[in-house]
PDB file of C-alpha atoms in Angstrom:
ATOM      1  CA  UNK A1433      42.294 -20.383  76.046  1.00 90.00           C
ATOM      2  CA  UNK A1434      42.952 -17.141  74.193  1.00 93.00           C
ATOM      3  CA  UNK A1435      39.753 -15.241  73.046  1.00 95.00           C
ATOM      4  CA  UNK A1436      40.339 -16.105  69.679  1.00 95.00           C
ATOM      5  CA  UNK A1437      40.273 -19.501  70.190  1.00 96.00           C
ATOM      6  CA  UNK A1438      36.878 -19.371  72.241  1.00 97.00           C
ATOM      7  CA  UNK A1439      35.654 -17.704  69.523  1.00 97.00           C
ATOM      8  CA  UNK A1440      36.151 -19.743  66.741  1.00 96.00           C
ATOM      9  CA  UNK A1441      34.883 -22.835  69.415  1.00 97.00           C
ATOM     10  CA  UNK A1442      31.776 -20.780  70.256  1.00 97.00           C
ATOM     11  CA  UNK A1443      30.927 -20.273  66.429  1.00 97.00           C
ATOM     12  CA  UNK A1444      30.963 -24.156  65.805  1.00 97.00           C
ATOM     13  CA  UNK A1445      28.702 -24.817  68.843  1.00 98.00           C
ATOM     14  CA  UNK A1446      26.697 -22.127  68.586  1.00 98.00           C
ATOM     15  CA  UNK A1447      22.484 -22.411  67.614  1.00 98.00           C
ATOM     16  CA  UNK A1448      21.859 -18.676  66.196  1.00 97.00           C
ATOM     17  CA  UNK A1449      18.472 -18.119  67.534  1.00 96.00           C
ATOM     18  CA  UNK A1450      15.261 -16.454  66.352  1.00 96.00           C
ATOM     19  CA  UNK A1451      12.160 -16.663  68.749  1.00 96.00           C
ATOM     20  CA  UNK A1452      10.893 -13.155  68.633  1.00 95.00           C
ATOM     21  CA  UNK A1453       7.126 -13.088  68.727  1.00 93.00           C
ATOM     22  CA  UNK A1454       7.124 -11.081  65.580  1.00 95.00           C
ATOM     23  CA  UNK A1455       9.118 -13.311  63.777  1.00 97.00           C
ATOM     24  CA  UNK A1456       8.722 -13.168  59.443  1.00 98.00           C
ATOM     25  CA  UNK A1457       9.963 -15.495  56.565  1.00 98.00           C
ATOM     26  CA  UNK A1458      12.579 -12.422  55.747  1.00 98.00           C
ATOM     27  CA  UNK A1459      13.531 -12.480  59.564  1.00 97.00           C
ATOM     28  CA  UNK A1460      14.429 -16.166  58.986  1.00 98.00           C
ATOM     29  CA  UNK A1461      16.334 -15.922  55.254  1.00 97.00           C
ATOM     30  CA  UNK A1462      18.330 -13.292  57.161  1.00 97.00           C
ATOM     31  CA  UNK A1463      19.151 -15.441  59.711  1.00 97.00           C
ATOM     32  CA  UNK A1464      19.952 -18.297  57.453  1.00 97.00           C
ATOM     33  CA  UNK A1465      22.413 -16.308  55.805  1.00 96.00           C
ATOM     34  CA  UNK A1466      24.021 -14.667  58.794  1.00 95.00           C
ATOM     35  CA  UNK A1467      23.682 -19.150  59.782  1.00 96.00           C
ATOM     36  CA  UNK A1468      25.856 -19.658  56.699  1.00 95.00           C
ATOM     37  CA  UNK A1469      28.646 -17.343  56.664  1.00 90.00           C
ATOM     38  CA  UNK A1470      31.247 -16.279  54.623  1.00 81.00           C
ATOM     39  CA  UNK A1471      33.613 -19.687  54.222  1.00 81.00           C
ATOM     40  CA  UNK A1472      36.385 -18.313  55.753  1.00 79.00           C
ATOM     41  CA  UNK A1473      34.888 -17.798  58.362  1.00 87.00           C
ATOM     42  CA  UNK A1474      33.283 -21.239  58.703  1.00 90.00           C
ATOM     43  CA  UNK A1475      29.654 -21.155  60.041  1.00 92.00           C
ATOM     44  CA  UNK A1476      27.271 -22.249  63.096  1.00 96.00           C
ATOM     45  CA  UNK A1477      26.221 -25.634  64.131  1.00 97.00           C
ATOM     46  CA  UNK A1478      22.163 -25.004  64.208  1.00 98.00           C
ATOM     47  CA  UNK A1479      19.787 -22.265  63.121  1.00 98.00           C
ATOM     48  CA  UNK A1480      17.402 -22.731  66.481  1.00 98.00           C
ATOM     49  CA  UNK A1481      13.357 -20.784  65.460  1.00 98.00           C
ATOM     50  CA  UNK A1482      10.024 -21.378  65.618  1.00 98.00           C
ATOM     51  CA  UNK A1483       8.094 -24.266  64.581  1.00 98.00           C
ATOM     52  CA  UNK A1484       6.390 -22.673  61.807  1.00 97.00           C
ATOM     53  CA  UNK A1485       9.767 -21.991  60.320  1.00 98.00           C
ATOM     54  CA  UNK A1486      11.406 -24.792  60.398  1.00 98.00           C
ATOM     55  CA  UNK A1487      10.802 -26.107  56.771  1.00 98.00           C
ATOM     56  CA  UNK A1488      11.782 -22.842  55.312  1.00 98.00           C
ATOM     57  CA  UNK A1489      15.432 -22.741  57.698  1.00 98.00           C
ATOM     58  CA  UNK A1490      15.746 -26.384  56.009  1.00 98.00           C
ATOM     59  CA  UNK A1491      15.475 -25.604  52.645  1.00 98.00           C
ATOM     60  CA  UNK A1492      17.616 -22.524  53.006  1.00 97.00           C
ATOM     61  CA  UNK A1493      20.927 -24.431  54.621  1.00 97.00           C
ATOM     62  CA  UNK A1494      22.940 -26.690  53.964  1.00 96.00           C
ATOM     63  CA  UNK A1495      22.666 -30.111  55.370  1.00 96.00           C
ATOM     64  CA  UNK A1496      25.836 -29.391  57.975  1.00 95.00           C
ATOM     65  CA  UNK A1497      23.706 -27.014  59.275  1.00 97.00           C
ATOM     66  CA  UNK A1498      21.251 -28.199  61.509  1.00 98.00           C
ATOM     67  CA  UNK A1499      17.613 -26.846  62.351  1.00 98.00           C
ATOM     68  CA  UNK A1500      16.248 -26.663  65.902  1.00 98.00           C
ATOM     69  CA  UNK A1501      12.842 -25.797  66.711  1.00 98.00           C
ATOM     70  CA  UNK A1502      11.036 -25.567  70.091  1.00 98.00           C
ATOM     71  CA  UNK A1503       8.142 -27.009  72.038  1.00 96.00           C
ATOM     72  CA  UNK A1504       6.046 -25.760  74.727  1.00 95.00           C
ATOM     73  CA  UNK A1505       8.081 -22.621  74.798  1.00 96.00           C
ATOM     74  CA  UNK A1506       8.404 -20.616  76.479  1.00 96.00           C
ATOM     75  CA  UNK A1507       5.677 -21.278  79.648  1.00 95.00           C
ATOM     76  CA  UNK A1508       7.018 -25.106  80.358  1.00 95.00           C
ATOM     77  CA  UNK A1509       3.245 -26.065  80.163  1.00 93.00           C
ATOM     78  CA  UNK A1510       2.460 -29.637  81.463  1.00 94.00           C
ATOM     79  CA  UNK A1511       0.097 -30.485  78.417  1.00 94.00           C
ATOM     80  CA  UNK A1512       1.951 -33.293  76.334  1.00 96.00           C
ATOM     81  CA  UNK A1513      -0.908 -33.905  73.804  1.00 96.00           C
ATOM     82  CA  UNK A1514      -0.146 -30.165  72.661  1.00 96.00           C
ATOM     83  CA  UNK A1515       3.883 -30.738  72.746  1.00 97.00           C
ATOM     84  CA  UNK A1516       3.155 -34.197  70.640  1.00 97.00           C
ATOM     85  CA  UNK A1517       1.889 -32.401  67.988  1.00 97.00           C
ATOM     86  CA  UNK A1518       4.505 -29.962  67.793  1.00 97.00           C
ATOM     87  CA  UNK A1519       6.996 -32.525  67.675  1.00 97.00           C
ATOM     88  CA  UNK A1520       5.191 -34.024  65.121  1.00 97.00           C
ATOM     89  CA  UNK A1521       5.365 -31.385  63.097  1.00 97.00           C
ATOM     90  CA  UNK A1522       8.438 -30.503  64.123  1.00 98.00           C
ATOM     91  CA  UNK A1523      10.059 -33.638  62.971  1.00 97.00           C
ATOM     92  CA  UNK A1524       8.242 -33.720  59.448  1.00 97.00           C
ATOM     93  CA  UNK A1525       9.030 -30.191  58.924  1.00 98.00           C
ATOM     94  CA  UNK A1526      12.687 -31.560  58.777  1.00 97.00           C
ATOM     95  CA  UNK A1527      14.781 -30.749  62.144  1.00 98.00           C
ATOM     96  CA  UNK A1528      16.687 -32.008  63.269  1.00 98.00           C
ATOM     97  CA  UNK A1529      17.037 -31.208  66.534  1.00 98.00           C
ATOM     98  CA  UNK A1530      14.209 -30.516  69.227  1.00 98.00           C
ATOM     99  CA  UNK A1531      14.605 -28.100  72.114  1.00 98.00           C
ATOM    100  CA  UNK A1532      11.504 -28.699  74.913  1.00 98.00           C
ATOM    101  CA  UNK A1533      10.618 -26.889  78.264  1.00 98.00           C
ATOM    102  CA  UNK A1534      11.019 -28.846  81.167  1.00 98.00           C
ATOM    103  CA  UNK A1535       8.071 -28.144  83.282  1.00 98.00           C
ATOM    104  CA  UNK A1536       9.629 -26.460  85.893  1.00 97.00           C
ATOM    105  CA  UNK A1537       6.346 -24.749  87.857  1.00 97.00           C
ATOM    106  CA  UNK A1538       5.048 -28.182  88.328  1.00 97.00           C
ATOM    107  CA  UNK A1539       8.840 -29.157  89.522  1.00 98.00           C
ATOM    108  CA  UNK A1540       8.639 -26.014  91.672  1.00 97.00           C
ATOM    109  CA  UNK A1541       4.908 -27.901  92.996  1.00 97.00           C
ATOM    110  CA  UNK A1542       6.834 -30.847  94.128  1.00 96.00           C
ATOM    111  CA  UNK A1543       5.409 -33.181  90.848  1.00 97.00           C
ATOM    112  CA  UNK A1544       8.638 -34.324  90.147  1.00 97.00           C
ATOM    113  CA  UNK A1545       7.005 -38.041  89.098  1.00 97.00           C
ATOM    114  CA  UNK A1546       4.592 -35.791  86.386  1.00 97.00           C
ATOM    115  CA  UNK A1547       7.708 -34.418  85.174  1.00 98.00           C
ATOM    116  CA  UNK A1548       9.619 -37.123  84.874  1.00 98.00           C
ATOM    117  CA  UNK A1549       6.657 -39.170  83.129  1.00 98.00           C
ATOM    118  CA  UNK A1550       6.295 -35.852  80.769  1.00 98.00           C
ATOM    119  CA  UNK A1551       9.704 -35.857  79.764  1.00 98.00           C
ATOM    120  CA  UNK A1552       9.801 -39.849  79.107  1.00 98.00           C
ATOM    121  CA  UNK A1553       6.638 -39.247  76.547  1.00 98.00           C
ATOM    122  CA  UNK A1554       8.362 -36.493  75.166  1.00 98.00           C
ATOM    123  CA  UNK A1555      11.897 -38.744  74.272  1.00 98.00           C
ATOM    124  CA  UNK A1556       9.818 -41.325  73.061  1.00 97.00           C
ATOM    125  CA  UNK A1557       8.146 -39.119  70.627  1.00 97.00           C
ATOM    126  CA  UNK A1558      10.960 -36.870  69.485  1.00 97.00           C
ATOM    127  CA  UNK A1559      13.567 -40.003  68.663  1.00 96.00           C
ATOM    128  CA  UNK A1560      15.828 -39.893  66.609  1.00 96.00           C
ATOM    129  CA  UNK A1561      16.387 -36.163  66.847  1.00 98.00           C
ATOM    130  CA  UNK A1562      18.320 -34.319  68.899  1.00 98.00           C
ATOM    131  CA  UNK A1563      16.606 -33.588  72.457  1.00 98.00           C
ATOM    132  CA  UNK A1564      17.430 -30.986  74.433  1.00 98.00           C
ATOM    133  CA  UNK A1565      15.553 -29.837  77.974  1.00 98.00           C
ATOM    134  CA  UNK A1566      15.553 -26.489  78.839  1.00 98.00           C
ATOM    135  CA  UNK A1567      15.428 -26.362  82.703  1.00 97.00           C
ATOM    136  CA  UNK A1568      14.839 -22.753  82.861  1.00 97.00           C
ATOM    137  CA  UNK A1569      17.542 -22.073  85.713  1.00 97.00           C
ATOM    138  CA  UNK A1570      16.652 -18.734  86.292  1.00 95.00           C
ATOM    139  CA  UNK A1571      13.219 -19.734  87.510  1.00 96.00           C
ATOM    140  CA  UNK A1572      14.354 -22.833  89.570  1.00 96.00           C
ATOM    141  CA  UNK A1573      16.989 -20.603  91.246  1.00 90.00           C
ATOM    142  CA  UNK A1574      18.174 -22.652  93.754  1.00 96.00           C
ATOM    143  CA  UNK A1575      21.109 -25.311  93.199  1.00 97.00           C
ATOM    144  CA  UNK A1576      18.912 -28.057  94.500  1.00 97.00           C
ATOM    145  CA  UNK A1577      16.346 -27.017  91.686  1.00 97.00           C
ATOM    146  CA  UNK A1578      18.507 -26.745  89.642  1.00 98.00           C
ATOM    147  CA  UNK A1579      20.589 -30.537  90.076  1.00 98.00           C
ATOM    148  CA  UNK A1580      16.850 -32.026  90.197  1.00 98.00           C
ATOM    149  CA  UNK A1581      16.019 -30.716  86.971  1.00 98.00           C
ATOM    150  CA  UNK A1582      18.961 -31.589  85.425  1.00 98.00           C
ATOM    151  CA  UNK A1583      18.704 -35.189  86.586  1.00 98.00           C
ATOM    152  CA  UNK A1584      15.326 -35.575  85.607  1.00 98.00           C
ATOM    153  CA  UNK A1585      16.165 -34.642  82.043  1.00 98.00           C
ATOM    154  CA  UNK A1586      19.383 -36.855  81.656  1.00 98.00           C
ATOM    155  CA  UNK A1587      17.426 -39.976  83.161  1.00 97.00           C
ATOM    156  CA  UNK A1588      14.723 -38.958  80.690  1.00 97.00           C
ATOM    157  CA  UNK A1589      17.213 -39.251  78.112  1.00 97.00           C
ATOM    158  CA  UNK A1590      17.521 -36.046  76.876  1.00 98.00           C
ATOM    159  CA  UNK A1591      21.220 -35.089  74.840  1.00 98.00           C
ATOM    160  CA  UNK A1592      21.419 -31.843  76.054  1.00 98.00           C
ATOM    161  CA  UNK A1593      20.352 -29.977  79.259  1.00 98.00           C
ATOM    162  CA  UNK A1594      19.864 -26.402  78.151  1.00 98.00           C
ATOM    163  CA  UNK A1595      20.093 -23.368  81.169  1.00 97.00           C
ATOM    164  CA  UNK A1596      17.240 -21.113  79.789  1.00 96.00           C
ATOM    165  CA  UNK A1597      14.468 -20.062  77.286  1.00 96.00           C
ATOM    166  CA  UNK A1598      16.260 -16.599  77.227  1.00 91.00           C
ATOM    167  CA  UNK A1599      12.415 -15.379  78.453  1.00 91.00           C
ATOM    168  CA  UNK A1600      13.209 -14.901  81.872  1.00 89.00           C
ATOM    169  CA  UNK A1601      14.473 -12.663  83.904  1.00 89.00           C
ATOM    170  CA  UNK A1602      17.657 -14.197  84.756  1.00 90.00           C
ATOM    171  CA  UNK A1603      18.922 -16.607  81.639  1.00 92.00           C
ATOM    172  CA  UNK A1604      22.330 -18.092  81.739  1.00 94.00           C
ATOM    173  CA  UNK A1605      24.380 -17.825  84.877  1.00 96.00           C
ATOM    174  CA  UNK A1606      27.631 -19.856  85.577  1.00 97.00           C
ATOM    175  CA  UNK A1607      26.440 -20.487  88.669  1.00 97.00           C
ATOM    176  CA  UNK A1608      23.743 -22.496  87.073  1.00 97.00           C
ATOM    177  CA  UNK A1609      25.870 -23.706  84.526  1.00 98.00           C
ATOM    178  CA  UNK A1610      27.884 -24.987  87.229  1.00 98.00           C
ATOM    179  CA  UNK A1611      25.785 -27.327  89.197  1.00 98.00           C
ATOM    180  CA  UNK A1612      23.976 -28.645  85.609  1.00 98.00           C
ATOM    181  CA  UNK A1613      27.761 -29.282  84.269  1.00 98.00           C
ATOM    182  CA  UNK A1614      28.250 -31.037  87.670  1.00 98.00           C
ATOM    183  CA  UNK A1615      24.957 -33.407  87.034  1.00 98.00           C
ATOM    184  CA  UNK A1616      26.286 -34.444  83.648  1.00 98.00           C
ATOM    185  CA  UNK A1617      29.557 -35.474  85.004  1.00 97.00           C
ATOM    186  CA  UNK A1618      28.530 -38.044  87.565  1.00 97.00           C
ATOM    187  CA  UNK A1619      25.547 -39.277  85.932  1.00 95.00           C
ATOM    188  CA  UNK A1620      27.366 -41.757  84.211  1.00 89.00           C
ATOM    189  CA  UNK A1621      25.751 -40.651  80.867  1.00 87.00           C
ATOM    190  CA  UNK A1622      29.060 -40.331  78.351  1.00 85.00           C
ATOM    191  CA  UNK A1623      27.634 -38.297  75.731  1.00 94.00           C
ATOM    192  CA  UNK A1624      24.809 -35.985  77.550  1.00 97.00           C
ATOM    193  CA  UNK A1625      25.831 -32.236  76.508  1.00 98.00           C
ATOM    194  CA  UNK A1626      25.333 -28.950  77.949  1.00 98.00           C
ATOM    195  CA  UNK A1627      23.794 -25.469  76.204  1.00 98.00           C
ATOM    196  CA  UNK A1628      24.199 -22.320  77.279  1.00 98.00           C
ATOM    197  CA  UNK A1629      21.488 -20.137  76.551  1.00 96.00           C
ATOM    198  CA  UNK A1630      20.231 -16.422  77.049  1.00 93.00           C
ATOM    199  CA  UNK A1631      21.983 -12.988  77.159  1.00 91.00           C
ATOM    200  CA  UNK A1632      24.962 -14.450  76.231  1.00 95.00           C
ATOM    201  CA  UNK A1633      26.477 -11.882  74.093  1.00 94.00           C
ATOM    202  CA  UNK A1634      30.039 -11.407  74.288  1.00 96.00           C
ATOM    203  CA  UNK A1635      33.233 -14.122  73.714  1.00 97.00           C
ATOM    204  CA  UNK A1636      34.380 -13.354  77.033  1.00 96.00           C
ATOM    205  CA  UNK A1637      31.293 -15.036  78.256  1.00 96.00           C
ATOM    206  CA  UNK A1638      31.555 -17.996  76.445  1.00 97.00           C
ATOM    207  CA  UNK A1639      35.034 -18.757  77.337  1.00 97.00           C
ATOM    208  CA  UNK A1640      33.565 -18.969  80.610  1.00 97.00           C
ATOM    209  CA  UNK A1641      31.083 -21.378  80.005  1.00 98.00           C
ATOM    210  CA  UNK A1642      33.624 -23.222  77.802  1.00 98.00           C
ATOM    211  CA  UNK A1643      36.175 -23.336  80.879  1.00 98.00           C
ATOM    212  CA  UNK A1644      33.169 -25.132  83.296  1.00 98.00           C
ATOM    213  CA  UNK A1645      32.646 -27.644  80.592  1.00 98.00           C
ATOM    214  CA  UNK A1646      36.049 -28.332  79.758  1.00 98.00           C
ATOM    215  CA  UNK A1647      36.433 -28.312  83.732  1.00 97.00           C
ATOM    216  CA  UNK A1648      33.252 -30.529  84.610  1.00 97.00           C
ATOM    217  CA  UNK A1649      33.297 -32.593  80.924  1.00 97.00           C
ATOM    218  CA  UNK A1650      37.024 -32.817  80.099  1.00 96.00           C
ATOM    219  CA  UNK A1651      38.444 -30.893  77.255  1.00 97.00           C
ATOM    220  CA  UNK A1652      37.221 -33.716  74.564  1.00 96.00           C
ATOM    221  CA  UNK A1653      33.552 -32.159  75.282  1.00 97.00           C
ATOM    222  CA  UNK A1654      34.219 -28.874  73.811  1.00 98.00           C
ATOM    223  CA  UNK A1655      32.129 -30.151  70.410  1.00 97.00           C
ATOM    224  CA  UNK A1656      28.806 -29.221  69.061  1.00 98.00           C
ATOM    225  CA  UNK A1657      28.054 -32.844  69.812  1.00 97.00           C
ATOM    226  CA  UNK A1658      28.342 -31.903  73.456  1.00 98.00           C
ATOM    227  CA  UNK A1659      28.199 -28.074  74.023  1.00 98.00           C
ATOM    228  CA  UNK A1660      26.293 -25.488  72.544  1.00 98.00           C
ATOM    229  CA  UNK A1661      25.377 -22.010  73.048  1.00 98.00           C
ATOM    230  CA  UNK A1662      21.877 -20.621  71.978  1.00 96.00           C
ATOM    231  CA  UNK A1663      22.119 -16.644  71.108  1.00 93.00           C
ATOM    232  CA  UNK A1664      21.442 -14.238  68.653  1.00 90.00           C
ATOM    233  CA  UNK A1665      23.565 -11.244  69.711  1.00 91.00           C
ATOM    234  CA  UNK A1666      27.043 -14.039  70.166  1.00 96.00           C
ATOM    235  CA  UNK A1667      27.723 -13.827  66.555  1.00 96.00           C
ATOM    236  CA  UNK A1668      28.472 -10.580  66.153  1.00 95.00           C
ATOM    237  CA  UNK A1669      30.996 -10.177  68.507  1.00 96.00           C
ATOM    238  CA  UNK A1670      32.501 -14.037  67.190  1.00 96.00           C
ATOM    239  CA  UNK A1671      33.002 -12.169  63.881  1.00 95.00           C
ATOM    240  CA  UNK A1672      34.280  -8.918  65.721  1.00 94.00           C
ATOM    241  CA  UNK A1673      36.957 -11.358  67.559  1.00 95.00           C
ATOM    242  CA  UNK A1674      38.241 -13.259  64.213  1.00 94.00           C
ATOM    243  CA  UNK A1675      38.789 -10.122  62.463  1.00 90.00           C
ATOM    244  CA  UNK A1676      40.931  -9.172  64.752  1.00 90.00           C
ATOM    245  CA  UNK A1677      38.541  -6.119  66.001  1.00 87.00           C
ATOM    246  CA  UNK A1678      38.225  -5.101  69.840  1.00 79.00           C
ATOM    247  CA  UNK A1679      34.878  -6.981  71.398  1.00 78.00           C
ATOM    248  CA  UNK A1680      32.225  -4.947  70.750  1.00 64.00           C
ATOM    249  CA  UNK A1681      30.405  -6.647  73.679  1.00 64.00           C
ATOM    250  CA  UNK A1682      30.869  -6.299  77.008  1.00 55.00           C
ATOM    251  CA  UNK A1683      31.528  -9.987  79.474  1.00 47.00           C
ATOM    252  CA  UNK A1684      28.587 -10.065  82.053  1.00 46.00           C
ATOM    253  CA  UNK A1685      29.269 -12.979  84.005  1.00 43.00           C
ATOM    254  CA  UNK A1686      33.241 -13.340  83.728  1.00 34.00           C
TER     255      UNK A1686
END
């Protein structure tokens, strides 16, 4: 796969993220247009931000754009009521998509059955949109971790298993992505997908993570239906790659 190619694959699976703390309605129109793109360029699959945002990001795109938002993010808390009502308002906000914290200190606590029954309430609430359960890989650390997680999630139901809230100190590794893209394949589950997420910045890297997908998923998976990367910094070396300029970033995992 040339790095042309990657990029033009990682700009139609990628969620261009906003979840700064200090996060402002002009922070978001700027995003949304940055989202958009110029057309010959084409543009992303999501706009991923806050709750509070997400009826503004959906007025501002177009409808092949889709609008992400999160939920008890990014601690992993084990309170559902609370992550109810953000999906609530979430969903009537007008996302599409849903991206929830797996909670991974009470997996690390050995209450794998309160995580499990968490993440059951939380695809029963959230359908029909998009779920996807951040596992927060970084924290887990170790592959066992790691597959458990990702197994809970996918017999929860969720559509994507997502590597990291980009909050920790270690985010996206391949190593991770690995042993999740490993879970996906012999679950049985056809359509599950896989997101890449935090301090991803550079093609390079996402040709890597497309490679274990394609590798793992088969080369049919390389969609936004099945892959997607969450960033902010990604795009700008995407656009760097299809002008033909030199990557301005610099691969840290490949």
């Amino acid at each position: 796969m040339s790095l042309e190619q990657a990029a033009r694959l990682a700009l139609r699976c990628l969620d261009l993220t906003s979840l700064n703390d200090g996060d402002t309605a002009a922070d978001i129109d700027a995003l949304c247009v940055r989202a958009i793109g110029a057309p010959s360029r084409g543009h992303v699959a999501a706009v991923c931000v806050w709750p509070r945002f997400v009826a503004q990001a959906r007025a501002a795109l177009p409808a092949d754009i889709r609008v992400a938002a999160v939920a008890n993010f990014p601690d992993g808390g084990l309170d559902l009521p609370r992550v109810l009502a953000e999906v609530d308002r979430i969903a009537q906000d007008g996302a599409q998509e849903v991206d929830v914290v797996l909670p991974y200190r009470a997996l690390m606590a050995g209450r794998s059955s309160d995580v499990a029954e968490f993440l059951a309430e939380v695809r029963h609430a959230t359908r029909p949109l998009t779920l996807k359960v951040i596992i927060e890989s970084g924290e887990l650390a170790s592959r066992e971790r790691i597959a458990e997680a990702t197994r809970l999630a996918l017999m929860a139901g969720a559509d994507f298993v997502k590597t990291s809230t980009g909050k920790s100190k270690v985010s996206a590794t391949p190593a991770a992505a690995a042993t999740m893209l490993h879970e996906i394949a012999v679950s049985g589950l056809g359509n599950a997908g896989f997101k890449a997420s935090g301090g991803i910045r550079s093609v390079a890297d996402a040709r890597g993570y497309l490679q274990l997908a394609a590798a793992e998923l088969g080369i049919d998976a390389l969609t936004p239906q099945r892959m997607r990367f969450g960033a902010s910094g990604l795009l700008s070396d995407i656009e760097a790659v299809l002008a033909g300029e030199d990557s301005a970033a610099v691969s840290s995992a490949y």
